[in-house]
PDB file of C-alpha atoms and ligand atoms in Angstrom:
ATOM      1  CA  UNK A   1       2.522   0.651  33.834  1.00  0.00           C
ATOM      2  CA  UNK A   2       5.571  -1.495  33.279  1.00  0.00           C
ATOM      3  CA  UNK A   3       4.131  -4.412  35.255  1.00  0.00           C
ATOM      4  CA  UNK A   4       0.411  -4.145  33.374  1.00  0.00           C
ATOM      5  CA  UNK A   5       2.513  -4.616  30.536  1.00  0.00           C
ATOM      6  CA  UNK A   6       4.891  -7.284  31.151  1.00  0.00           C
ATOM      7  CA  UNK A   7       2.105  -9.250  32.277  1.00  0.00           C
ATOM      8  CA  UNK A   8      -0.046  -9.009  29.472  1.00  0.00           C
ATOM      9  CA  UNK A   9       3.562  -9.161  26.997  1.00  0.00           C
ATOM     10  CA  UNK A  10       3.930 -13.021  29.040  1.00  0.00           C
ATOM     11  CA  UNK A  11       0.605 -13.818  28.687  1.00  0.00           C
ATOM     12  CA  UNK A  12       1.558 -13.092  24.818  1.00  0.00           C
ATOM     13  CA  UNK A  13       5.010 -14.492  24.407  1.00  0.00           C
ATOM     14  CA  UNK A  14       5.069 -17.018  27.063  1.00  0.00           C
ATOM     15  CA  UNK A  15       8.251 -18.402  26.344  1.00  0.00           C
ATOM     16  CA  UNK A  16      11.703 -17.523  24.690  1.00  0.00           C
ATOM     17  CA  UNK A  17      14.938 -15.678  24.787  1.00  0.00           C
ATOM     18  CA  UNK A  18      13.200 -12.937  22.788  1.00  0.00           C
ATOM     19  CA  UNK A  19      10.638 -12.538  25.917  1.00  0.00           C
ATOM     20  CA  UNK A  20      13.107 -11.960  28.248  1.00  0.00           C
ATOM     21  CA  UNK A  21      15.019  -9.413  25.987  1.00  0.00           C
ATOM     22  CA  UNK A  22      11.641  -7.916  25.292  1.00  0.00           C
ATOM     23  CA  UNK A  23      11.235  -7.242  29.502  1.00  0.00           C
ATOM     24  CA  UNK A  24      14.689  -6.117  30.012  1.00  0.00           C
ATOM     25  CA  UNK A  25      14.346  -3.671  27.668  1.00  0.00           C
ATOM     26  CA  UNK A  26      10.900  -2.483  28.900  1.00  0.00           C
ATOM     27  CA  UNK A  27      12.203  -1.872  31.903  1.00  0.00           C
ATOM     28  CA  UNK A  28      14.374   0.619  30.801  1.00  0.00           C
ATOM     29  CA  UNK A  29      11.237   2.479  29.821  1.00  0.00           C
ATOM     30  CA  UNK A  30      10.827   5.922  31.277  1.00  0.00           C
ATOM     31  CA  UNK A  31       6.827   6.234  31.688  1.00  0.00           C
ATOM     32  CA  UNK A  32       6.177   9.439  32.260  1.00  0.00           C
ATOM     33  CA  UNK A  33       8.395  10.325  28.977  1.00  0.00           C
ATOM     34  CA  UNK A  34       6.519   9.290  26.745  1.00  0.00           C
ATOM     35  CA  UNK A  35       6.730   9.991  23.015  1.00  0.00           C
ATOM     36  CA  UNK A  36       2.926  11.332  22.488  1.00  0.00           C
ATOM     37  CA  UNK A  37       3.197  11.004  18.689  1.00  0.00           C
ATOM     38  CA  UNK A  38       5.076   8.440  16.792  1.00  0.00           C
ATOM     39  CA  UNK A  39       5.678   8.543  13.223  1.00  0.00           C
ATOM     40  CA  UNK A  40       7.156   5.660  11.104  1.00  0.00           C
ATOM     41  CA  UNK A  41       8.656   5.179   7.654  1.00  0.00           C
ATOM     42  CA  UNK A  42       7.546   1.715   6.527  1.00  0.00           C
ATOM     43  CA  UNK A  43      10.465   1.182   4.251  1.00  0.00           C
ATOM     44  CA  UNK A  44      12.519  -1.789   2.991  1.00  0.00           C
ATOM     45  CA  UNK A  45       9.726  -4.462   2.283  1.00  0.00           C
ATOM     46  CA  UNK A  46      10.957  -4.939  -1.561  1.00  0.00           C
ATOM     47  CA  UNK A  47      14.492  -5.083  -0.351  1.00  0.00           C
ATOM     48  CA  UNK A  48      13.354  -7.595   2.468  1.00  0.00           C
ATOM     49  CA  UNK A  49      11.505 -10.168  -0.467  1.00  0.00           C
ATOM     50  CA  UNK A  50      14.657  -9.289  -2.607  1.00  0.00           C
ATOM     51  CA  UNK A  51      17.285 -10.913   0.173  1.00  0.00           C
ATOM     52  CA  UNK A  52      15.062 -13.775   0.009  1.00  0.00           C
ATOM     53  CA  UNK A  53      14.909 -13.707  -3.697  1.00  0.00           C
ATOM     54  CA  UNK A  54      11.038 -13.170  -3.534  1.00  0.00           C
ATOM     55  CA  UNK A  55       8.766 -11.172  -5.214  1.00  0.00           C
ATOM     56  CA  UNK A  56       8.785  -7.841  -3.883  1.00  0.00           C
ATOM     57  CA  UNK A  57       4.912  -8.577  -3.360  1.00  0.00           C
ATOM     58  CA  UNK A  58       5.995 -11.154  -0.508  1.00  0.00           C
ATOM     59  CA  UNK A  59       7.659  -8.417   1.557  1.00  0.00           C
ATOM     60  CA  UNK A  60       4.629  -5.877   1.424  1.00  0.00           C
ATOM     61  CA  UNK A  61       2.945  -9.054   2.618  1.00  0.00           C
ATOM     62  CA  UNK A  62       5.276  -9.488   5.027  1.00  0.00           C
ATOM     63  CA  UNK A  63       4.942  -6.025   6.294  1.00  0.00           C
ATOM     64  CA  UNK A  64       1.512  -6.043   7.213  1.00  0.00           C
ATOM     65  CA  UNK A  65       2.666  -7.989  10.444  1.00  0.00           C
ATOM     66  CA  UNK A  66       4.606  -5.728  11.388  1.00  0.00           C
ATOM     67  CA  UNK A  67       2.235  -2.642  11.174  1.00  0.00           C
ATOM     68  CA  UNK A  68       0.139  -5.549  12.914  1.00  0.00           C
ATOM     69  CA  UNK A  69       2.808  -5.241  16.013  1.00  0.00           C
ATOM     70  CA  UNK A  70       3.494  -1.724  15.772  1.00  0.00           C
ATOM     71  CA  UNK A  71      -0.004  -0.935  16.334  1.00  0.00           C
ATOM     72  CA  UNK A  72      -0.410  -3.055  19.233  1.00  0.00           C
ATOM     73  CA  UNK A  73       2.744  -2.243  20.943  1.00  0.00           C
ATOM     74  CA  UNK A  74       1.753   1.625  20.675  1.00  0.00           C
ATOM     75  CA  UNK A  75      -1.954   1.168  21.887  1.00  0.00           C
ATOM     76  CA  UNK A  76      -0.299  -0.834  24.769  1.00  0.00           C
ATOM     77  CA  UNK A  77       1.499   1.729  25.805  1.00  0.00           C
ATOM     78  CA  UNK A  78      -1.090   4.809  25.618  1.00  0.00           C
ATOM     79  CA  UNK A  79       0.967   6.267  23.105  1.00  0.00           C
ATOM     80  CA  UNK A  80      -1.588   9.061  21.792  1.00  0.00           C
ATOM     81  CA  UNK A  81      -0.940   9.531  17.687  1.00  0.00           C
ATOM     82  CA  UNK A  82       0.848   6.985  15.621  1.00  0.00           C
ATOM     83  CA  UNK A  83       1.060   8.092  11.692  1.00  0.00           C
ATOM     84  CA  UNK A  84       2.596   5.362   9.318  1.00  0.00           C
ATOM     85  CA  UNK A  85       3.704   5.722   6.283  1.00  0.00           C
ATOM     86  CA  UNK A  86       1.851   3.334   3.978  1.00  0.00           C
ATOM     87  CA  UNK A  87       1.968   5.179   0.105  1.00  0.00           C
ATOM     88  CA  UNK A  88       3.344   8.505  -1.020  1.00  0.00           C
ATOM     89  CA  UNK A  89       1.738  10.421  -3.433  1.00  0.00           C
ATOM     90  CA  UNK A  90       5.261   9.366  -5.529  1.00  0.00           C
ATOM     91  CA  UNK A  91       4.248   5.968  -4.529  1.00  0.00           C
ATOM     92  CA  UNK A  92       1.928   5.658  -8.032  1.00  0.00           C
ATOM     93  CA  UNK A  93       5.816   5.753 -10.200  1.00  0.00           C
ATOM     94  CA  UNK A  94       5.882   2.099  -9.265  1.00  0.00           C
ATOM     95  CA  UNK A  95       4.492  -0.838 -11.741  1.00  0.00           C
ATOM     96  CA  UNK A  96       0.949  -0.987 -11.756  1.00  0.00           C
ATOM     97  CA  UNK A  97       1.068  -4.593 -10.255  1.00  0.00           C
ATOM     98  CA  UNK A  98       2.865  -3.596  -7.486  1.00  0.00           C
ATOM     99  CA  UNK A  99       0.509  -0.446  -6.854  1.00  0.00           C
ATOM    100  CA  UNK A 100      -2.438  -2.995  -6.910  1.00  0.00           C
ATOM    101  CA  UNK A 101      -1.326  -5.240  -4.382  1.00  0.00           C
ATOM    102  CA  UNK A 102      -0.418  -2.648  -2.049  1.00  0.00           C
ATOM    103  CA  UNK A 103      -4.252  -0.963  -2.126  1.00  0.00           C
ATOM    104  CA  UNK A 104      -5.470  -4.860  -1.773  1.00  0.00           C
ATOM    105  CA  UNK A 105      -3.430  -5.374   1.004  1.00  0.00           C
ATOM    106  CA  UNK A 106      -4.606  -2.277   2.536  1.00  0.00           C
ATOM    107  CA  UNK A 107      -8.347  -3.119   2.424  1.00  0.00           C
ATOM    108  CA  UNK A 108      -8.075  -6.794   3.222  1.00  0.00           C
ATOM    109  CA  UNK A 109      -5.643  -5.267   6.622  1.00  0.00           C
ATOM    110  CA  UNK A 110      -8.769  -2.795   7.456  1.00  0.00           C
ATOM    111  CA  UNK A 111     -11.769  -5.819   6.854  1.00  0.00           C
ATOM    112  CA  UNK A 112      -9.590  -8.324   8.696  1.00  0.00           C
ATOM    113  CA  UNK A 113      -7.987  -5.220  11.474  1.00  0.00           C
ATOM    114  CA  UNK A 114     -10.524  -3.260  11.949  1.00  0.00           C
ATOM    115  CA  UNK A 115     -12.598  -5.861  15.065  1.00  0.00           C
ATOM    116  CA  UNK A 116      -9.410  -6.184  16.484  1.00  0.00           C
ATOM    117  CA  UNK A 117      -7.904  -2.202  16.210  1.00  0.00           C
ATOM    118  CA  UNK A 118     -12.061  -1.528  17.927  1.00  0.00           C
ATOM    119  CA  UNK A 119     -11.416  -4.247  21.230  1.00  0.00           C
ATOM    120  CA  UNK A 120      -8.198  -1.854  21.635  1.00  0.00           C
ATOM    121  CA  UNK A 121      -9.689   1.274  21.777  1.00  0.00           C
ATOM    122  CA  UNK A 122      -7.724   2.272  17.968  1.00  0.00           C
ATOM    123  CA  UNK A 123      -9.319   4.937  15.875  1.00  0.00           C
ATOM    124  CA  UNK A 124      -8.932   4.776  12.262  1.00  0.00           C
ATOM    125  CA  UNK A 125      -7.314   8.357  10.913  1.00  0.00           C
ATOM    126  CA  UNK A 126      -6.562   8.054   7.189  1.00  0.00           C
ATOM    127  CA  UNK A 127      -4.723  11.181   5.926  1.00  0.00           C
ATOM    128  CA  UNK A 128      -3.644  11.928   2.195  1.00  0.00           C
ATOM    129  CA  UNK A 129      -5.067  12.584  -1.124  1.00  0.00           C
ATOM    130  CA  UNK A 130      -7.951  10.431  -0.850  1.00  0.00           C
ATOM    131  CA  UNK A 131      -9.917  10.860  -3.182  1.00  0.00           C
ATOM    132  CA  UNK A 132      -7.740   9.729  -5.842  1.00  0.00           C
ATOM    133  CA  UNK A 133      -7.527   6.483  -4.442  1.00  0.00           C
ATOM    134  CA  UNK A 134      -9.049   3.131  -6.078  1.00  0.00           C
ATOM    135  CA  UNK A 135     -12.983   3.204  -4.770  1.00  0.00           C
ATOM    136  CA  UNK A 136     -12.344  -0.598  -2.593  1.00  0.00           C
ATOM    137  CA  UNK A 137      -9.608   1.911  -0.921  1.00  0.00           C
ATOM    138  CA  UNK A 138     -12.201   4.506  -0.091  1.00  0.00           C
ATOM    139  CA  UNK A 139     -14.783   2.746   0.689  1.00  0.00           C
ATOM    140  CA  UNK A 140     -12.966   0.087   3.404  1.00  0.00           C
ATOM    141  CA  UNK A 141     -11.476   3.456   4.664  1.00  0.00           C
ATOM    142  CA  UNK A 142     -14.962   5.044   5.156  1.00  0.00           C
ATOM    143  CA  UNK A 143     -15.972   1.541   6.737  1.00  0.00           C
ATOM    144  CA  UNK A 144     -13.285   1.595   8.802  1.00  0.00           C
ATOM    145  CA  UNK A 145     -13.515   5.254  10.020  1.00  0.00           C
ATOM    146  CA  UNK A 146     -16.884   4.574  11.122  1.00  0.00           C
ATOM    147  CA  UNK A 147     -16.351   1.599  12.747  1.00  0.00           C
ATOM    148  CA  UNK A 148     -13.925   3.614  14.900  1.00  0.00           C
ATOM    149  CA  UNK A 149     -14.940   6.884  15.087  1.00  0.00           C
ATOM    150  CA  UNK A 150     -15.962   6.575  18.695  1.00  0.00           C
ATOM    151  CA  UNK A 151     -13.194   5.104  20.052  1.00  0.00           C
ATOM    152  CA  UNK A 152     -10.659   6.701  22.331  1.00  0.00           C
ATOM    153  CA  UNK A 153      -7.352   5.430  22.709  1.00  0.00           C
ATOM    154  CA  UNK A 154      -4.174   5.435  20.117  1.00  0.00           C
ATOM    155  CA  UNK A 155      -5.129   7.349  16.675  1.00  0.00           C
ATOM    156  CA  UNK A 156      -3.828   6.008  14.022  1.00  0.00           C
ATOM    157  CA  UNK A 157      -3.095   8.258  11.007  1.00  0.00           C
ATOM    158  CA  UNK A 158      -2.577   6.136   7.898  1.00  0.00           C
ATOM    159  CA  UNK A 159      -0.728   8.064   5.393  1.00  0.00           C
ATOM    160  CA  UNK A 160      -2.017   7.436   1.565  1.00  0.00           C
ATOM    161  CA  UNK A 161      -1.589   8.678  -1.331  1.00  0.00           C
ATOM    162  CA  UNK A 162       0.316  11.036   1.211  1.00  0.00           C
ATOM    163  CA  UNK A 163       2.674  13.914   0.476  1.00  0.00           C
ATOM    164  CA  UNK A 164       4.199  16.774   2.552  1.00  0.00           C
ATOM    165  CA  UNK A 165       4.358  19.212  -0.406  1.00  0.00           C
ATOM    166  CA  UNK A 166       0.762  17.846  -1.372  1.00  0.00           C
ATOM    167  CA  UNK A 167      -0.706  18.987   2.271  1.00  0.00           C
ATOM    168  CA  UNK A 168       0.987  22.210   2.241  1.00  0.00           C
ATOM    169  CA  UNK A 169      -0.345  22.884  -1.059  1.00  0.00           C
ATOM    170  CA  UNK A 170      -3.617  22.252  -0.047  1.00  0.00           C
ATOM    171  CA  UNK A 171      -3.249  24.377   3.184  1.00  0.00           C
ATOM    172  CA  UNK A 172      -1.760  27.224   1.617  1.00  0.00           C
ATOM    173  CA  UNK A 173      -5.045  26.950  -0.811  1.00  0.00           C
ATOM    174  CA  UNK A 174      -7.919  26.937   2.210  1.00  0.00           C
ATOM    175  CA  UNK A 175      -5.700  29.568   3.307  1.00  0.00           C
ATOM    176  CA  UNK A 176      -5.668  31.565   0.651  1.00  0.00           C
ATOM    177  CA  UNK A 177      -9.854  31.044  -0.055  1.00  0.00           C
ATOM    178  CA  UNK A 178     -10.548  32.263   3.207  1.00  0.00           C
ATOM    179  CA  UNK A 179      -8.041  35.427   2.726  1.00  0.00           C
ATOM    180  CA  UNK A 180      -9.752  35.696  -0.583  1.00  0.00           C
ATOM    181  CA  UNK A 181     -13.431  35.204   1.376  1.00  0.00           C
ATOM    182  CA  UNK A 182     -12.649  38.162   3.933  1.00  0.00           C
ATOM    183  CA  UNK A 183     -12.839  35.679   6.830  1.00  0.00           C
ATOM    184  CA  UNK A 184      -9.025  35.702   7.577  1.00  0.00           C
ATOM    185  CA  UNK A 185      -6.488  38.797   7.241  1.00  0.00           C
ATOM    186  CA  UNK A 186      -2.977  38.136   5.800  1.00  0.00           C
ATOM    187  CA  UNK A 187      -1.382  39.218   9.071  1.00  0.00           C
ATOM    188  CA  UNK A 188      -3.319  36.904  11.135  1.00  0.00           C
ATOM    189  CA  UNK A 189      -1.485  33.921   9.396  1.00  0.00           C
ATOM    190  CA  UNK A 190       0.979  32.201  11.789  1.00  0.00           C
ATOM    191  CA  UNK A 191       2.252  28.961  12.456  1.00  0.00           C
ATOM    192  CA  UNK A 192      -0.914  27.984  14.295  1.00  0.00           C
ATOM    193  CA  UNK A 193      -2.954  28.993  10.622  1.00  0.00           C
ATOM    194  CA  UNK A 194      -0.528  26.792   8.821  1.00  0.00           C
ATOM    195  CA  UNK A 195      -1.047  23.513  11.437  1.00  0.00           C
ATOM    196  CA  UNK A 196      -4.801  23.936  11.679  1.00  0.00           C
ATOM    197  CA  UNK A 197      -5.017  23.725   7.796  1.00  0.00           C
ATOM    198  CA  UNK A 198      -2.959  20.373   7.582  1.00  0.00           C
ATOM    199  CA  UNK A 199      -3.911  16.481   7.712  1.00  0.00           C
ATOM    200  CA  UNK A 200      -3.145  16.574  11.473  1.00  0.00           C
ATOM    201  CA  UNK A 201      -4.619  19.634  12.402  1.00  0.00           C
ATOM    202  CA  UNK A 202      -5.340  19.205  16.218  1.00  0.00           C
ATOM    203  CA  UNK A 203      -2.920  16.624  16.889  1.00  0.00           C
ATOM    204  CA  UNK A 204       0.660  17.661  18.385  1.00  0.00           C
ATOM    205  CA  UNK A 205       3.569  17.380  16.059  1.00  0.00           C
ATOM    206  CA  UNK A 206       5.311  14.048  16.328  1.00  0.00           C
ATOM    207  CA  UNK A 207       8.410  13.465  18.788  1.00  0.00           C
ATOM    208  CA  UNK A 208       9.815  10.734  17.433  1.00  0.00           C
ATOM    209  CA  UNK A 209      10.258   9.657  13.570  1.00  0.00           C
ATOM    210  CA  UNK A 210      11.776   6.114  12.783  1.00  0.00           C
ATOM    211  CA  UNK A 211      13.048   5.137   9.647  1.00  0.00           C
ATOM    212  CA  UNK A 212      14.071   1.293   8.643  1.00  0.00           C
ATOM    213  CA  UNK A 213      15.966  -0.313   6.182  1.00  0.00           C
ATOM    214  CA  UNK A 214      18.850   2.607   6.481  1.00  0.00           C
ATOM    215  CA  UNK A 215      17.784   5.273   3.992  1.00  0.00           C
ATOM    216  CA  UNK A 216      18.790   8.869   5.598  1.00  0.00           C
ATOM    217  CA  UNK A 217      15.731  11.134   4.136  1.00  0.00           C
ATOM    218  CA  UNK A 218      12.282  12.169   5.169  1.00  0.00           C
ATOM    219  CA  UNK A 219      11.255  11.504   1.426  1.00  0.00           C
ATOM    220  CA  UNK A 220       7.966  14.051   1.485  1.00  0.00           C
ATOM    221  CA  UNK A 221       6.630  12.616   5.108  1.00  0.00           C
ATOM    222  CA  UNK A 222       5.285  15.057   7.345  1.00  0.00           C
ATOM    223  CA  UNK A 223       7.421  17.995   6.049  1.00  0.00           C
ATOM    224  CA  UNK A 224       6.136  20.604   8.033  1.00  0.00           C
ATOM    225  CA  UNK A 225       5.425  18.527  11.462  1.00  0.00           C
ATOM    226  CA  UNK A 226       8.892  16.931  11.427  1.00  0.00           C
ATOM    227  CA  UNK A 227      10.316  20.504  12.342  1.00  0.00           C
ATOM    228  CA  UNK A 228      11.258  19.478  16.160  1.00  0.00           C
ATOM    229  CA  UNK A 229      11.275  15.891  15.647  1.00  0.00           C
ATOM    230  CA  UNK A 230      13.490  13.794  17.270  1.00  0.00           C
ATOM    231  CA  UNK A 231      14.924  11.350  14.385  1.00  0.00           C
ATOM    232  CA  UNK A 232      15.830   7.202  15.236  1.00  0.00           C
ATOM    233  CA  UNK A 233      17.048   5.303  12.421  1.00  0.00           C
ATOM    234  CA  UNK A 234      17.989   1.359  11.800  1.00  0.00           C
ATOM    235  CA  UNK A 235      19.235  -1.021   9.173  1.00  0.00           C
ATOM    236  CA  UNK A 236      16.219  -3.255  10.233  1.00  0.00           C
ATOM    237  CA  UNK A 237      14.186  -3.559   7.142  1.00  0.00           C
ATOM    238  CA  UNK A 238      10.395  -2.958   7.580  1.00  0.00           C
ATOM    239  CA  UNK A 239       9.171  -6.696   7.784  1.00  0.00           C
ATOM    240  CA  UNK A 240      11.264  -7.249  10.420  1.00  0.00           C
ATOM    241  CA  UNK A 241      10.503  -4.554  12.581  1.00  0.00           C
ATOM    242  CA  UNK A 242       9.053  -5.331  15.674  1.00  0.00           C
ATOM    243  CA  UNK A 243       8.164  -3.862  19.305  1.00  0.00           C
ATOM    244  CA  UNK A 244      11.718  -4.661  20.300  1.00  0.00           C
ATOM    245  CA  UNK A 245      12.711  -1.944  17.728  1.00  0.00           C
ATOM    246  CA  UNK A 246      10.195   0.026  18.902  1.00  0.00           C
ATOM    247  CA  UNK A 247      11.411  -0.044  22.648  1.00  0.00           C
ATOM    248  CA  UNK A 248      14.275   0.628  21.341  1.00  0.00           C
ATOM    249  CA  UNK A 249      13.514   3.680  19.289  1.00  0.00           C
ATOM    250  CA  UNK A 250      11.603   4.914  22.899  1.00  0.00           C
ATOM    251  CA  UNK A 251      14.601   4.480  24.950  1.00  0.00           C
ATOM    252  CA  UNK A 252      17.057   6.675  23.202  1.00  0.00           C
ATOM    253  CA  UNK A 253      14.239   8.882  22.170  1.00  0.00           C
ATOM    254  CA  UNK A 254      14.092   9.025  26.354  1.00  0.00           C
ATOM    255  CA  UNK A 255      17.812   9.732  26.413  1.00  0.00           C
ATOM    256  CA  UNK A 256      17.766  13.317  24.076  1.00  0.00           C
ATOM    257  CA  UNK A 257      17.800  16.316  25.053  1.00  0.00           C
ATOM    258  CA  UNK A 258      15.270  18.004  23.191  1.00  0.00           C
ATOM    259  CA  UNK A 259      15.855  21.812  22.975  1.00  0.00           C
ATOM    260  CA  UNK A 260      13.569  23.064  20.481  1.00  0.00           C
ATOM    261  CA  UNK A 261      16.432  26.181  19.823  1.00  0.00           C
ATOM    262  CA  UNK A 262      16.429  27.168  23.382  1.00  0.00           C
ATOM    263  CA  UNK A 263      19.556  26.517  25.594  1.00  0.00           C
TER     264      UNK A 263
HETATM  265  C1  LIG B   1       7.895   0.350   1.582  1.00  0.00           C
HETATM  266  O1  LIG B   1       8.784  -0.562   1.056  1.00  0.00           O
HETATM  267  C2  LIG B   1       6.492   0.193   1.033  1.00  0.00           C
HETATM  268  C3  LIG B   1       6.067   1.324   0.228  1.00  0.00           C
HETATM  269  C4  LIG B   1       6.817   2.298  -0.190  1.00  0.00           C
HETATM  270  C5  LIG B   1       4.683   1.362  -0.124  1.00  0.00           C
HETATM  271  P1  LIG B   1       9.447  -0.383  -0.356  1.00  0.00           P
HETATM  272  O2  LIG B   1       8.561  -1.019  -1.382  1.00  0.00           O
HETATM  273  O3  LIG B   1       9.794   1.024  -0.623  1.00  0.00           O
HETATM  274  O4  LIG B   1      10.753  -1.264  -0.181  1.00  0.00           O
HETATM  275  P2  LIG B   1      12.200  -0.933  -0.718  1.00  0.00           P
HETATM  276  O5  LIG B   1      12.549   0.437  -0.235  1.00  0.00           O
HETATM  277  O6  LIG B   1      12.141  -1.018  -2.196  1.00  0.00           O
HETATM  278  O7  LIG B   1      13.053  -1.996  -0.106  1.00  0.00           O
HETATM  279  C1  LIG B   2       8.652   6.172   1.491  1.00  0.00           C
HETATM  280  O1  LIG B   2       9.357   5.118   0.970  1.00  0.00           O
HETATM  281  C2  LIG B   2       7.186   5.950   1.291  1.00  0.00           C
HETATM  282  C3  LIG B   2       6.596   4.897   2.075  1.00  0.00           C
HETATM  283  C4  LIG B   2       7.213   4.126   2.923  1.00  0.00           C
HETATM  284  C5  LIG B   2       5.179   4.727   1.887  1.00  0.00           C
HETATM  285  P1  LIG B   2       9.875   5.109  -0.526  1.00  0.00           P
HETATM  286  O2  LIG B   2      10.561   3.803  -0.715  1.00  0.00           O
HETATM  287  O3  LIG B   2       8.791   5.442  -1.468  1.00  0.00           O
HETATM  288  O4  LIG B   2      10.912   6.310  -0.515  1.00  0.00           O
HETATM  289  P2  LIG B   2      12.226   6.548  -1.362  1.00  0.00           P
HETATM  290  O5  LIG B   2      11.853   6.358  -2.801  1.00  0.00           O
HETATM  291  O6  LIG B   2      13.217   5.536  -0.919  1.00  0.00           O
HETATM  292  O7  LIG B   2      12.642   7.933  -1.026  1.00  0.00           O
HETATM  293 MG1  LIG B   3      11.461   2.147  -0.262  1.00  0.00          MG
END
């Protein structure tokens, strides 16, 4: 595994003192410990543009390559579930010029991505609200959900218009319809009920979160998955966040003990 991908990193980044710090690290890679589902705040792209004394615009820009990275780095590495943050349903607060180009670069990222995300095997998994989205959003979601509905390697869930307490909600309300049907007792609701009525229903919870740009909160992401998440946090802002982060993130991930309230 760790030579198929060195190779094809080289191939990549041919040259450079990042390249070699990008192996070294790799190496340190445990491969049969791998996080199955990663989950990622994409935070810190108007404080990014701010530093630079930009537009906040240029550092959701900015961001895109980064997802770009992300994406590729993950699929590289079979990871199986990668959900990124992308807009909250508290994400609409913000200036309507600012929500604009955010849902314009999301469809121009899926028309220009989506050829690309098929060659590597990505399928397309938008979770959220979506039908209050803008209809471009919808539609180059449908577009690209079709486009990848057959594929088989990394799924990647694209949070929008995305809130925790939002999904519960709407669990707890299927729920409660098919209590209210006859087709499900109170008693038989568990934890499994709960899970099987969310977003990610079939997909294990994720093991590792990562949060940029050095905010401390979950900030209504994945509420009820995060329960037994393992937590890696940087001051790296968003744009700059690349697979060396990533590697990063993996490696102490690798080093936890995870005890899930056992001993
Ligand atoms: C993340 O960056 C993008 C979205 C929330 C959509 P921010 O826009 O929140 O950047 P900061 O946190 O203001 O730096
Ligand atoms: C979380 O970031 C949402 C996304 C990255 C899409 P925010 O910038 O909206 O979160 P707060 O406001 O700092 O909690
Ligand atoms: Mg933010």
């Amino acid at each position: 595994m760790y030579n198929r991908i060195a190779r094809l990193w080289r191939q990549k980044e041919p040259q450079g003192q990042s390249g070699a710090d990008l192996e070294k690290l790799l190496a340190k890679i445990d491969w049969n410990r791998m996080p199955r589902h990663i989950a990622i705040i994409m935070d810190g792209n108007g404080r990014w543009a701010n530093s630079r004394g930009l537009p906040r615009f240029f550092g959701h820009k900015a961001g895109v390559e980064s997802l770009r990275d992300i994406v590729r780095a993950c699929s590289e590495f079979n990871v199986q579930f990668l959900t990124v943050y992308a807009f909250s349903t508290e994400n609409w607060k913000r200036p309507q010029d600012e929500v604009n180009v955010l849902m314009d670069l999301l469809v121009e990222y899926l028309y220009k991505e989506i050829d690309e995300l098929c060659q590597e095997g990505v399928k397309v998994n938008p979770i959220g609200k979506l039908n209050e989205l803008p209809p471009g959003v919808i539609e180059a979601l449908r577009m690209a959900v079709e486009r990848s509905k057959i594929n088989k390697g990394l799924v990647l869930n694209l949070a929008l218009n995305y809130g925790g307490r939002t999904e519960i909600i709407e669990a707890v309300r299927a729920i409660a319809l098919k209590v209210n049907s006859g087709s499900l007792s109170v008693d038989q609701i568990d934890v499994n009920t709960v899970s099987q009525h969310l977003y990610t229903s079939g997909q294990p919870d994720p093991d590792l979160l990562i949060r940029p740009s050095g905010d401390f909160r979950v900030s209504n992401f994945l509420l009820w998955q995060l329960a037994y998440t393992e937590f890696w946090h940087t001051t790296v802002l968003w744009p700059d966040f690349r697979r060396i982060h990533l590697i990063n993130a993996i490696v102490e991930y690798q080093s936890r003990e995870r005890r899930f309230g056992g001993l």
